[in-house]
XYZ file of C-alpha atoms in Angstrom:
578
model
C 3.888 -71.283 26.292
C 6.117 -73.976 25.344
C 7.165 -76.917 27.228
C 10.987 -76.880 28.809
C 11.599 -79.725 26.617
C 10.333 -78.094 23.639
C 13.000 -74.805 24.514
C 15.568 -77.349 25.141
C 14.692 -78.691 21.799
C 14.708 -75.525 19.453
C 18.135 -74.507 21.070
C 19.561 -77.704 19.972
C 17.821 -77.624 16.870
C 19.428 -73.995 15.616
C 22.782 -74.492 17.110
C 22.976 -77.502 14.913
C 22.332 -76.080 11.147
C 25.210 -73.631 12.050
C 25.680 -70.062 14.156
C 22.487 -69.095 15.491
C 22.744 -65.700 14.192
C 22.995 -67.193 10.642
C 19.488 -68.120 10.440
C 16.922 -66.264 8.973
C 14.173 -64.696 11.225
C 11.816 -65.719 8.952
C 13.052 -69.557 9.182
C 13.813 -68.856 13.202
C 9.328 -67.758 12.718
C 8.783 -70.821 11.001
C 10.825 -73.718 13.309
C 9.481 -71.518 16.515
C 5.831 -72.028 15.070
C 6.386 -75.699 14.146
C 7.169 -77.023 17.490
C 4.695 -74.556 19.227
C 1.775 -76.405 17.189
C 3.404 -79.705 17.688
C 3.622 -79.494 21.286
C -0.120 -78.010 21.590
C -1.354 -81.165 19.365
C 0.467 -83.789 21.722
C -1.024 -81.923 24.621
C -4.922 -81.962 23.047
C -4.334 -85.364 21.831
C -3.210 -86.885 25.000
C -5.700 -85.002 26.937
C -8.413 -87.076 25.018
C -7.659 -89.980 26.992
C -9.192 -87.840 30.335
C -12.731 -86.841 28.677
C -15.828 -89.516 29.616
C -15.856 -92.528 27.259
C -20.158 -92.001 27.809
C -22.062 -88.881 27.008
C -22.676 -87.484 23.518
C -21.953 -84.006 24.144
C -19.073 -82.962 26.576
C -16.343 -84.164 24.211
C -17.341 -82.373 20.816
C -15.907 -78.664 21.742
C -12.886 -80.571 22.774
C -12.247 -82.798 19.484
C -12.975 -79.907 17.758
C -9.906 -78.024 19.033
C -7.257 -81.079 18.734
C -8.413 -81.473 14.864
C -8.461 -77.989 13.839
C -4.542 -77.806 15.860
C -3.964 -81.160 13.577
C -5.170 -79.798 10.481
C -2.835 -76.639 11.217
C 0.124 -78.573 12.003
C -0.100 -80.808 9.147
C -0.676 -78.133 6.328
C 2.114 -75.904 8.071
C 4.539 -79.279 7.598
C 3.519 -79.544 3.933
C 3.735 -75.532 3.545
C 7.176 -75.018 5.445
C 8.563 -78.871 4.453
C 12.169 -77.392 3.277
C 12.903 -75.101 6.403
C 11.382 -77.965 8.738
C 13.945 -80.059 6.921
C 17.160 -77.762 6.867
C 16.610 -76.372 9.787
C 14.268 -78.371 12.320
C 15.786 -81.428 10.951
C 11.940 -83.117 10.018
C 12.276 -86.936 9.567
C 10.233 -88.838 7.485
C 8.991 -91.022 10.469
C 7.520 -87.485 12.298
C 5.229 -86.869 9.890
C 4.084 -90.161 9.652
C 3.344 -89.809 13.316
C 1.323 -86.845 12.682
C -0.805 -88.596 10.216
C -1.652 -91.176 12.339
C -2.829 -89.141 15.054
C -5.084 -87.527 12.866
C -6.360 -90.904 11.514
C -6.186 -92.046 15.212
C -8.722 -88.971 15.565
C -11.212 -89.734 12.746
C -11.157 -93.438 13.911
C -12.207 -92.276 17.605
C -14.718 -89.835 16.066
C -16.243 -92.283 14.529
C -16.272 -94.400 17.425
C -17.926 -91.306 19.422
C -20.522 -90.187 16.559
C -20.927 -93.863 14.648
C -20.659 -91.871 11.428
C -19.063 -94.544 9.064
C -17.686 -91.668 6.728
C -15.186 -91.038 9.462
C -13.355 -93.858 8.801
C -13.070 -93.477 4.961
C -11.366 -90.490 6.372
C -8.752 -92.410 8.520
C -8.418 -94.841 6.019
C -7.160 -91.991 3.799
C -4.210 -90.913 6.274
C -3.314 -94.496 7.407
C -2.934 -95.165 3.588
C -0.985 -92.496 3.178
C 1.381 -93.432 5.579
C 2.202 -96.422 3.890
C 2.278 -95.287 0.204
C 4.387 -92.500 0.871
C 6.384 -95.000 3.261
C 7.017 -92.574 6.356
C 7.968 -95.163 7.971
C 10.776 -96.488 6.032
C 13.637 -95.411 7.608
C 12.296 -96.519 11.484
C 14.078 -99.794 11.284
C 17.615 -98.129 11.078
C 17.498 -96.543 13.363
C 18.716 -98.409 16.492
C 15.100 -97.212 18.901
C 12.720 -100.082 19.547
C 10.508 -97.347 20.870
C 10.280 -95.837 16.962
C 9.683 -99.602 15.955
C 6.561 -99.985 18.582
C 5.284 -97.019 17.192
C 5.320 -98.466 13.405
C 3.771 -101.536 14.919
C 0.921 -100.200 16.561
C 0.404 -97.923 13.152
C -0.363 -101.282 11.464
C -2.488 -103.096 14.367
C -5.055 -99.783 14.153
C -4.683 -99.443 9.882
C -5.953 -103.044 10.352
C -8.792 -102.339 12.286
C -10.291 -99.274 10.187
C -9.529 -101.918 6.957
C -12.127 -104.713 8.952
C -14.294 -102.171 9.595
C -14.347 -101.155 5.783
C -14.058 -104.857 4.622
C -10.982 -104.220 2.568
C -9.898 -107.485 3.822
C -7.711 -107.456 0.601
C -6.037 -104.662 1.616
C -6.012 -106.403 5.656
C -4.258 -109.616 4.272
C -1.858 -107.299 2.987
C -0.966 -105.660 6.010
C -0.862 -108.924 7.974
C 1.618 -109.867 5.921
C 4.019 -106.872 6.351
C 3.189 -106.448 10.008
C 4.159 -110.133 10.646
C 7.215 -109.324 8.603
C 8.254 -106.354 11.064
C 7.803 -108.077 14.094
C 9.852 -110.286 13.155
C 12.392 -107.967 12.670
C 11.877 -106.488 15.429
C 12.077 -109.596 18.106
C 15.328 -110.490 16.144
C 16.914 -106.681 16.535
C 15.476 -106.077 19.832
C 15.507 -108.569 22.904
C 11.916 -107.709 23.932
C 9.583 -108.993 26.298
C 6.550 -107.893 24.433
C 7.171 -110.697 21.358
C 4.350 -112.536 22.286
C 1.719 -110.020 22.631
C 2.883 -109.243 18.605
C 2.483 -112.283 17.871
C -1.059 -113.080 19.776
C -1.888 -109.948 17.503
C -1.090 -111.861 14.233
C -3.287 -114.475 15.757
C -6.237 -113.221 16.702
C -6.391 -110.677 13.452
C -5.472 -113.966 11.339
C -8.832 -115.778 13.524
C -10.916 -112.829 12.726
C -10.551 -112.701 9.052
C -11.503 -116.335 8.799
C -14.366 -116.154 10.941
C -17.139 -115.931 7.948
C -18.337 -119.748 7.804
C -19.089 -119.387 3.543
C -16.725 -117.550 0.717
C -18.304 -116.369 -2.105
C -15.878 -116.962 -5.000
C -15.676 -114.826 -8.784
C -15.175 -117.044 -11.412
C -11.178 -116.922 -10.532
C -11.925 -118.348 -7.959
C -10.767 -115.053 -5.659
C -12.970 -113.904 -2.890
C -15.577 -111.450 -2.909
C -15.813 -109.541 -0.290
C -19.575 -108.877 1.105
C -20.552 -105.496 2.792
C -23.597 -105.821 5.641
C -24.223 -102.572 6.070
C -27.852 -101.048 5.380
C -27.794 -100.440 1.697
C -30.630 -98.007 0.010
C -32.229 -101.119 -0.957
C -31.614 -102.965 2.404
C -34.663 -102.535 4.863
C -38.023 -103.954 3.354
C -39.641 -100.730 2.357
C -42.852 -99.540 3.921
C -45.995 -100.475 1.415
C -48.828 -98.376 1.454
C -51.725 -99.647 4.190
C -48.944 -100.700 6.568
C -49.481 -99.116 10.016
C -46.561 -98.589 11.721
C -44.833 -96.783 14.768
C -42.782 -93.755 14.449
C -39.991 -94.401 16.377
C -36.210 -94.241 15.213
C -33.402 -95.953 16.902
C -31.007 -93.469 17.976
C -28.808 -95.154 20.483
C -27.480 -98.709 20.927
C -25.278 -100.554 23.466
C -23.181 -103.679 21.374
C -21.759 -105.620 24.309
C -19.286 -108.849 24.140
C -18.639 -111.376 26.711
C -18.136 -114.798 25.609
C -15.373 -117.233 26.596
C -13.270 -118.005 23.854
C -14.822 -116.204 20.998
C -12.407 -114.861 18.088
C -11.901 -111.305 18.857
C -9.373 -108.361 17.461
C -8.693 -105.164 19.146
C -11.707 -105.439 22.145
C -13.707 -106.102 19.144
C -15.374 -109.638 19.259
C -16.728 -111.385 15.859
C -20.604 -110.999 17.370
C -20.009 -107.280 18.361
C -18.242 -106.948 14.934
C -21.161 -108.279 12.873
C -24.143 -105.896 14.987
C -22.586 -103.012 14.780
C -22.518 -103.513 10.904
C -26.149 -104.200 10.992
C -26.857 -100.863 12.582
C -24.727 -99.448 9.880
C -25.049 -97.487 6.857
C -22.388 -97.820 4.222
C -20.521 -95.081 4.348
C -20.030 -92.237 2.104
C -17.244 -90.366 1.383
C -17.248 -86.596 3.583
C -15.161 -84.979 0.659
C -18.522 -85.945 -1.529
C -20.893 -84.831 1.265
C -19.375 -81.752 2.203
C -18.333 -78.141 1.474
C -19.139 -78.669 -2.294
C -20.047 -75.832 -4.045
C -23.104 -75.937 -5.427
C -24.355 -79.252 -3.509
C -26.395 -77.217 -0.721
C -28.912 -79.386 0.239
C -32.291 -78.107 -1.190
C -35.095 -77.400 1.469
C -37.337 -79.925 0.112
C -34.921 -82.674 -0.379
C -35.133 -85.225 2.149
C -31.577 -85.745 4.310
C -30.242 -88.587 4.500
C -30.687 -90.208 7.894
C -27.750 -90.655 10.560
C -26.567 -94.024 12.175
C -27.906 -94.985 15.510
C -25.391 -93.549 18.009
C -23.282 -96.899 19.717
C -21.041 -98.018 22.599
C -19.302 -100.803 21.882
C -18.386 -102.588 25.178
C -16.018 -105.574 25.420
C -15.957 -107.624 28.702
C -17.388 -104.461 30.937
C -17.842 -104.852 34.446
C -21.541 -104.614 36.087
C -21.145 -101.255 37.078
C -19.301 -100.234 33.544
C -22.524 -101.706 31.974
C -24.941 -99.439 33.951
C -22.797 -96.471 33.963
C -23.256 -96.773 29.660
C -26.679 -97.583 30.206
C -28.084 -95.088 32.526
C -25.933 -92.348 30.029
C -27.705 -93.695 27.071
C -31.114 -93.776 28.712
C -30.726 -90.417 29.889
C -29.413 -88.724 26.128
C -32.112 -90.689 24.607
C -34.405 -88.048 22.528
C -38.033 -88.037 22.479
C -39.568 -90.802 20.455
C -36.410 -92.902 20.356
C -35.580 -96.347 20.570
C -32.586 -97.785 23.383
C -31.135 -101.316 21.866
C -29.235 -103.085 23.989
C -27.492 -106.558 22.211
C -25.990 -109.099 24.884
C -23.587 -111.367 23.310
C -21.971 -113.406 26.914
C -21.814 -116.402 28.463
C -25.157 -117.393 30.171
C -25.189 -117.595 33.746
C -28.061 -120.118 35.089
C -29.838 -120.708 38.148
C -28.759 -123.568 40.688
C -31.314 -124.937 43.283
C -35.136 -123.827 43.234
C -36.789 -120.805 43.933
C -39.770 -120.152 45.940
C -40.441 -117.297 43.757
C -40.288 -116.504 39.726
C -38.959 -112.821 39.907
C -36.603 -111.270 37.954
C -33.828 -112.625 39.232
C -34.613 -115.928 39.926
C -33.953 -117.302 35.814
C -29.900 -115.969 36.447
C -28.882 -113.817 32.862
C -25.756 -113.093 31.178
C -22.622 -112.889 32.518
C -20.608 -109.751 33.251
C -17.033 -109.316 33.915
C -15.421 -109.615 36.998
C -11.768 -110.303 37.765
C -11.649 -113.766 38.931
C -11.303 -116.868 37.181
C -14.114 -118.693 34.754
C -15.596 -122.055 36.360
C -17.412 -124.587 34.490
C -16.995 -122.943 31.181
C -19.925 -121.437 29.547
C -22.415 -122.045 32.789
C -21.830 -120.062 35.741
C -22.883 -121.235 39.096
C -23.644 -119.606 42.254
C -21.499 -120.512 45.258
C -23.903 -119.741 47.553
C -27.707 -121.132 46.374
C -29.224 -118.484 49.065
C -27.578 -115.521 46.746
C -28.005 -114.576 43.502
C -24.683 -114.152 41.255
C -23.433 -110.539 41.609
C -21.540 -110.552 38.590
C -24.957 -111.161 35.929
C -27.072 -108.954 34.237
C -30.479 -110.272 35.193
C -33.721 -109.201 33.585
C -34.372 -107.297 36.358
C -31.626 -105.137 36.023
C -33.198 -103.727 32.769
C -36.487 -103.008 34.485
C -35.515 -99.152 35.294
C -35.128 -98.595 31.451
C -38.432 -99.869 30.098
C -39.699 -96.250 31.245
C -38.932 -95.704 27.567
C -38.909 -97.693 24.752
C -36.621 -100.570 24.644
C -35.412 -102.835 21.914
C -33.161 -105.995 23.589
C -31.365 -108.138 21.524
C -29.637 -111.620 23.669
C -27.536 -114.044 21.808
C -26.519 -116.272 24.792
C -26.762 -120.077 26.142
C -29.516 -118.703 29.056
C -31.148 -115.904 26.630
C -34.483 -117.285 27.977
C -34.186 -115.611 30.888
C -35.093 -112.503 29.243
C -38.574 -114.445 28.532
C -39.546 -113.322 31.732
C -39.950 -109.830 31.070
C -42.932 -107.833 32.648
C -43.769 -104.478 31.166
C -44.294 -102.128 33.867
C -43.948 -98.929 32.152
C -46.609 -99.427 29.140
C -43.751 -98.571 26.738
C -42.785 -100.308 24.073
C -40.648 -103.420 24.682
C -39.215 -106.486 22.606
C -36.431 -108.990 23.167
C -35.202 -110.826 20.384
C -33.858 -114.196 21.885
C -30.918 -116.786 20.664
C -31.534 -120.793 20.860
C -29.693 -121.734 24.451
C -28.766 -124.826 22.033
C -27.431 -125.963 18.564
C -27.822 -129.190 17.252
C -24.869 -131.220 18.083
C -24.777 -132.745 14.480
C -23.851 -129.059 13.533
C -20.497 -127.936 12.949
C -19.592 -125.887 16.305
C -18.675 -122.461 15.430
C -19.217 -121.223 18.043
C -15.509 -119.694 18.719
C -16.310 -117.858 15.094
C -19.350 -116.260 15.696
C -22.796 -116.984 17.014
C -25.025 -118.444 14.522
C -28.282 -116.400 15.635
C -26.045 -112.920 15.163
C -25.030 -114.770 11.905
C -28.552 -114.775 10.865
C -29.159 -110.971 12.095
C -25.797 -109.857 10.048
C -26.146 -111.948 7.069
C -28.785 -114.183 6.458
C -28.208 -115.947 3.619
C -24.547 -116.784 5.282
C -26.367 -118.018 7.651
C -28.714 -120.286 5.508
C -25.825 -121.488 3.625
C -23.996 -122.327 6.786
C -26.762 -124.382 8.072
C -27.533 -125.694 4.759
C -23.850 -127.355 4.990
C -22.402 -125.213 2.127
C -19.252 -123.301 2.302
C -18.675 -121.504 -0.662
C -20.571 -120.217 -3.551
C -20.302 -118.632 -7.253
C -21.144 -114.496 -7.197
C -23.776 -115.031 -9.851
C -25.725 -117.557 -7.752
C -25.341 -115.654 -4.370
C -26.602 -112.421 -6.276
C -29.700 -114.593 -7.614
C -30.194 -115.516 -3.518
C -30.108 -112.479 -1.968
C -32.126 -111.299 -4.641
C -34.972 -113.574 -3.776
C -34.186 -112.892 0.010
C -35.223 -109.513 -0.255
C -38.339 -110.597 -1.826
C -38.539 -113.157 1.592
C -38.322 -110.308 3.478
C -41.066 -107.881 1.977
C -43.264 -110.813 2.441
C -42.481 -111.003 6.235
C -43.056 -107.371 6.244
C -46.664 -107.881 5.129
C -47.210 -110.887 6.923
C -45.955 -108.742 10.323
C -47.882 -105.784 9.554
C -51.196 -107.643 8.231
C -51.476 -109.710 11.890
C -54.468 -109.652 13.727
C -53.180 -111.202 16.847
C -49.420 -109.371 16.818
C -48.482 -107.674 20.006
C -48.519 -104.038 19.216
C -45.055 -103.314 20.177
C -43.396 -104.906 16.838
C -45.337 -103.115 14.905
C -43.936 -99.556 16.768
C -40.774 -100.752 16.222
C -41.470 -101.328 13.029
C -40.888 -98.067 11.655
C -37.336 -97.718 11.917
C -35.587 -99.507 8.814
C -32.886 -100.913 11.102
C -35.333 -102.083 13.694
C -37.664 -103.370 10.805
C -34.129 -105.500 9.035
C -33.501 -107.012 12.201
C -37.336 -108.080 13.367
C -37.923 -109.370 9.575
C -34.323 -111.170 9.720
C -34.859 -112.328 13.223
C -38.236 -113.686 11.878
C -36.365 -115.680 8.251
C -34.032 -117.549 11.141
C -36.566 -118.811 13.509
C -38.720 -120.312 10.178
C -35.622 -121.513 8.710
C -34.485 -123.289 11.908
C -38.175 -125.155 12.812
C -38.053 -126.325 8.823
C -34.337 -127.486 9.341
C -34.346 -131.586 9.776
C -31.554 -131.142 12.772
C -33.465 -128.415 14.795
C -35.811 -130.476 16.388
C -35.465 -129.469 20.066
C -37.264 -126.430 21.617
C -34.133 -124.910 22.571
C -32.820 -124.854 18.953
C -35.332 -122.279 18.383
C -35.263 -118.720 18.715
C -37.982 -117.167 20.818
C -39.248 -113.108 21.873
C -40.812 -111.597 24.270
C -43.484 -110.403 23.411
C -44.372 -113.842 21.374
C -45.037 -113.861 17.974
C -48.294 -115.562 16.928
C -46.512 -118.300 15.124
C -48.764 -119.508 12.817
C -49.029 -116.010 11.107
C -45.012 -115.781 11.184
C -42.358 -118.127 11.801
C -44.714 -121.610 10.962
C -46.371 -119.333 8.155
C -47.304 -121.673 5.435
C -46.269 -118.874 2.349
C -42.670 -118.300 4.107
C -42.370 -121.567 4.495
C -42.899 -122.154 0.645
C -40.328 -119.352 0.211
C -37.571 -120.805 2.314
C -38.191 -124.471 0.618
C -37.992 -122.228 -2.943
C -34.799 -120.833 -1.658
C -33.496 -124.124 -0.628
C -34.217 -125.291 -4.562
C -32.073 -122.957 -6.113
C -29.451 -123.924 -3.372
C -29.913 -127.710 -4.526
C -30.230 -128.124 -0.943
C -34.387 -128.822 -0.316
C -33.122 -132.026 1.119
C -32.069 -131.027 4.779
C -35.551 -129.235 5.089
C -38.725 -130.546 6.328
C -41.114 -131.085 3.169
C -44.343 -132.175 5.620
C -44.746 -128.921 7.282
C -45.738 -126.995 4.516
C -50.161 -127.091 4.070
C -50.840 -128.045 0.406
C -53.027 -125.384 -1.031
């Protein structure tokens, strides 16, 4: 059944190439079939929008029907291309909206199924769009709608390009999108200008965020992928006993004041979702080639940890993902939840030390910020409704939990008790940087730094900001070496609390403990961490003299430090001669 407006529409559309009766039935066929799968994929696409944002499985019948509609409509466009454009009267600008809705899909799929090669798949349309310049002819035409439309094409091509670190290919687009805004607030009187423009601001913020460049001999930038290679993870060594768990779902959630953030996408959330990321492969390489049929005893290449990303959610937004997650979470499965937010602390004294008498992070809520990055109570009889306390994560270590909190009252989360007997770690930030350290804090937390991209991270604190390729290559090199000695040194512990080590199996898990692990040794040896609070800390503790204090890794990180030419903003006297 077609739509009034779509009847409306063919009527007009045959009157106008001449006397109906003049057209050929099989052209009438071919603009009657057009517009019928047209209007179908604007009804599936806009009835994404109404299917749950949390759940793995009700959407997948339903994104299945708009793509295989999509992939109709756009063959039938390249198929019938010369009717569509005598008689339909197909402008260039129409099938450049088609494409992007089909990259629009891919993008969201991958958002739903955190299966990277989806957006090497979006990228591909989005690119498209702009070689074959669909868009061209918008700007004559006197429709700011049209114009919004090319707009917003850019503002998402630039997101799938950050996600793929083509950041040449984002500067690009910067460029051309700040050039069509601004011929589009001089055409059109708007009132939307400065939105645009907060867009160029923020995507201009995010691109600079990375404190160190690493520089080819030309001096242009190289541009760093931190996704789990095949030689990523420290590889399991014979002898090591380890858990077999796999992490299978993970909530990435942002709430700090004032951090650099693009699309609901802040730097921190940008830089963990990487890390619990595969690079991705290309589907056209993966898929439906003939004679690639995976053999039966070839091992298949593992999947990404499912993800929400959640930017600013409410309390009850938070638990709604949650409680989803926990209950799609498959046997022998780990739940990671990463809290990135402004720390909400305490006032007054407690009788009691429950768990929800340290405060937590902050959740959103809509009313205004006080006091900056510390919440305080109004009431010192009530605790503050709008925090995630540890508490509040009690219900979900009935199965195993991994908790990850970069955040200026993360040692809250020290007060964990585990009720359940299940596995359970939290990975805590410093509540405090040195103040003789550059404050990036607007850029990117410097613990998620370290959990990204370590040797960033080292250089960063080691007060360098750029580098030469070859010498990087030689560091991360030696960093991987640093980490399949943390391995052993984690995995040979007699006094290690047992739930690391059945974490331990999962290479993501095992990246970030060992990584987590490198920054805590690297901060005690730095000369400016000297408070307690500079430090990292976990729950359950590490035994620290057969980790982070660890006279071999602290030999390593001095080594490191040598080929840096930078040994001399390290602590020398901490290291036992032997």
């Amino acid at each position: 059944m077609f739509s009034y407006r779509t009847e409306f529409a063919l009527k007009e559309i045959m009157s106008s190439g001449g006397a109906e009766d003049d057209i050929p039935q099989g052209e009438r066929k071919t603009v009657t079939d057009f517009c019928y799968l047209l209007d179908k994929s604007k009804q599936l696409f806009n009835g994404l929008r109404d299917l749950p944002q949390y759940g793995q499985k009700q959407w997948q019948s339903y994104f299945g029907r708009t793509f295989d509609v999509y992939t109709k409509l756009w063959k039938f466009q390249q198929q019938h291309r010369q009717v569509l454009d005598n008689r339909y009267g197909l402008k260039r600008w129409q099938i450049g909206e088609i494409a992007s809705k089909i990259g629009q899909l891919y993008y969201h799929y991958y958002l739903r199924t955190s299966e990277t090669s989806y957006l090497n798949e979006a990228f591909s349309f989005y690119s498209a769009i702009r070689q074959r310049s669909y868009y061209s002819q918008v700007n004559k035409e006197d429709r700011p709608e049209l114009v919004v439309k090319k707009l917003r094409y850019y503002a998402r091509f630039i997101v799938v390009c950050l996600l793929l670190n083509k950041m040449d290919v984002v500067k690009d687009l910067v460029k051309e999108l700040s050039d069509e805004i601004e011929d589009y607030t001089h055409r059109f009187n708007t009132e939307d200008q400065v939105e645009w423009n907060l867009v160029l601001q923020e995507v201009a913020a995010f691109i600079e965020a990375d404190p160190v460049m690493v520089l080819n001999d030309d001096n242009t930038i190289v541009i760093t992928s931190n996704r789990l290679a095949e030689t990523g993870a420290p590889l399991l060594e014979q002898g090591m006993i380890v858990g077999q768990l796999s992490l299978a779902d993970a909530l990435i959630i942002g709430n700090c004041n004032n951090q650099v953030k693009f699309s609901e996408l802040t730097v921190d959330m940008f830089r963990m979702l990487q890390a619990l990321e595969r690079e991705p492969m290309n589907l056209a390489s993966q898929m439906n080639k003939p004679g690639m049929q995976e053999s039966a005893d070839k091992p298949t290449r593992r999947e990404n940890p499912h993800k929400y990303l959640l930017y600013k959610p409410t309390f009850s937004q938070l638990y709604t993902f949650l409680a989803a997650s926990f209950k799609e979470l498959p046997a022998n499965s780990v739940l990671l939840i990463y809290l990135s937010a402004t720390g909400v602390f305490p006032t007054g004294r407690s009788d009691s030390e429950g768990p929800y008498d340290f405060g937590g992070v902050l959740t959103n809520s809509n009313r205004d910020i006080i006091n900056g990055d510390a919440i305080h109570k109004r009431n010192q009889s009530h605790k503050e409704m709008h925090c995630l306390h540890p508490g509040d994560l009690y219900p979900f270590t009935r199965k195993p939990l991994f908790i990850i909190v970069d955040s200026s009252n993360s040692v809250a989360y020290k007060n964990f008790t585990n009720l359940f007997g299940q596995p359970l770690v939290c990975l805590l930030s410093p509540t405090a940087y040195p103040k003789a350290l550059q404050d990036q804090s607007q850029r990117g937390s410097l613990f998620t730094l370290f959990l990204n991209n370590p040797l960033m991270a080292f250089l960063f604190v080691s007060g360098l900001s750029s580098m030469r390729r070859g010498l990087w290559e030689k560091c991360q090199e030696y960093l991987r070496k640093i980490n399949r000695d943390i391995a052993q040194l984690l995995t040979h512990s007699r006094s290690i609390d047992q739930a690391f080590l059945q974490f331990f199996g999962d290479e993501f898990l095992r990246l970030l403990l060992t990584r987590f692990i490198f920054c805590s040794a690297t901060m005690r040896m730095h000369k400016i961490f000297r408070e307690t609070r500079n430090y990292p800390e976990s729950y359950p503790q590490l035994p620290r003299d057969e980790t982070v204090e660890n006279p071999h890794l602290q030999k390593h990180i001095l080594e490191l430090a040598s080929i840096l030419d930078v040994r001399n903003v390290f602590l020398e006297n901490t290291v036992d001669d032997y």
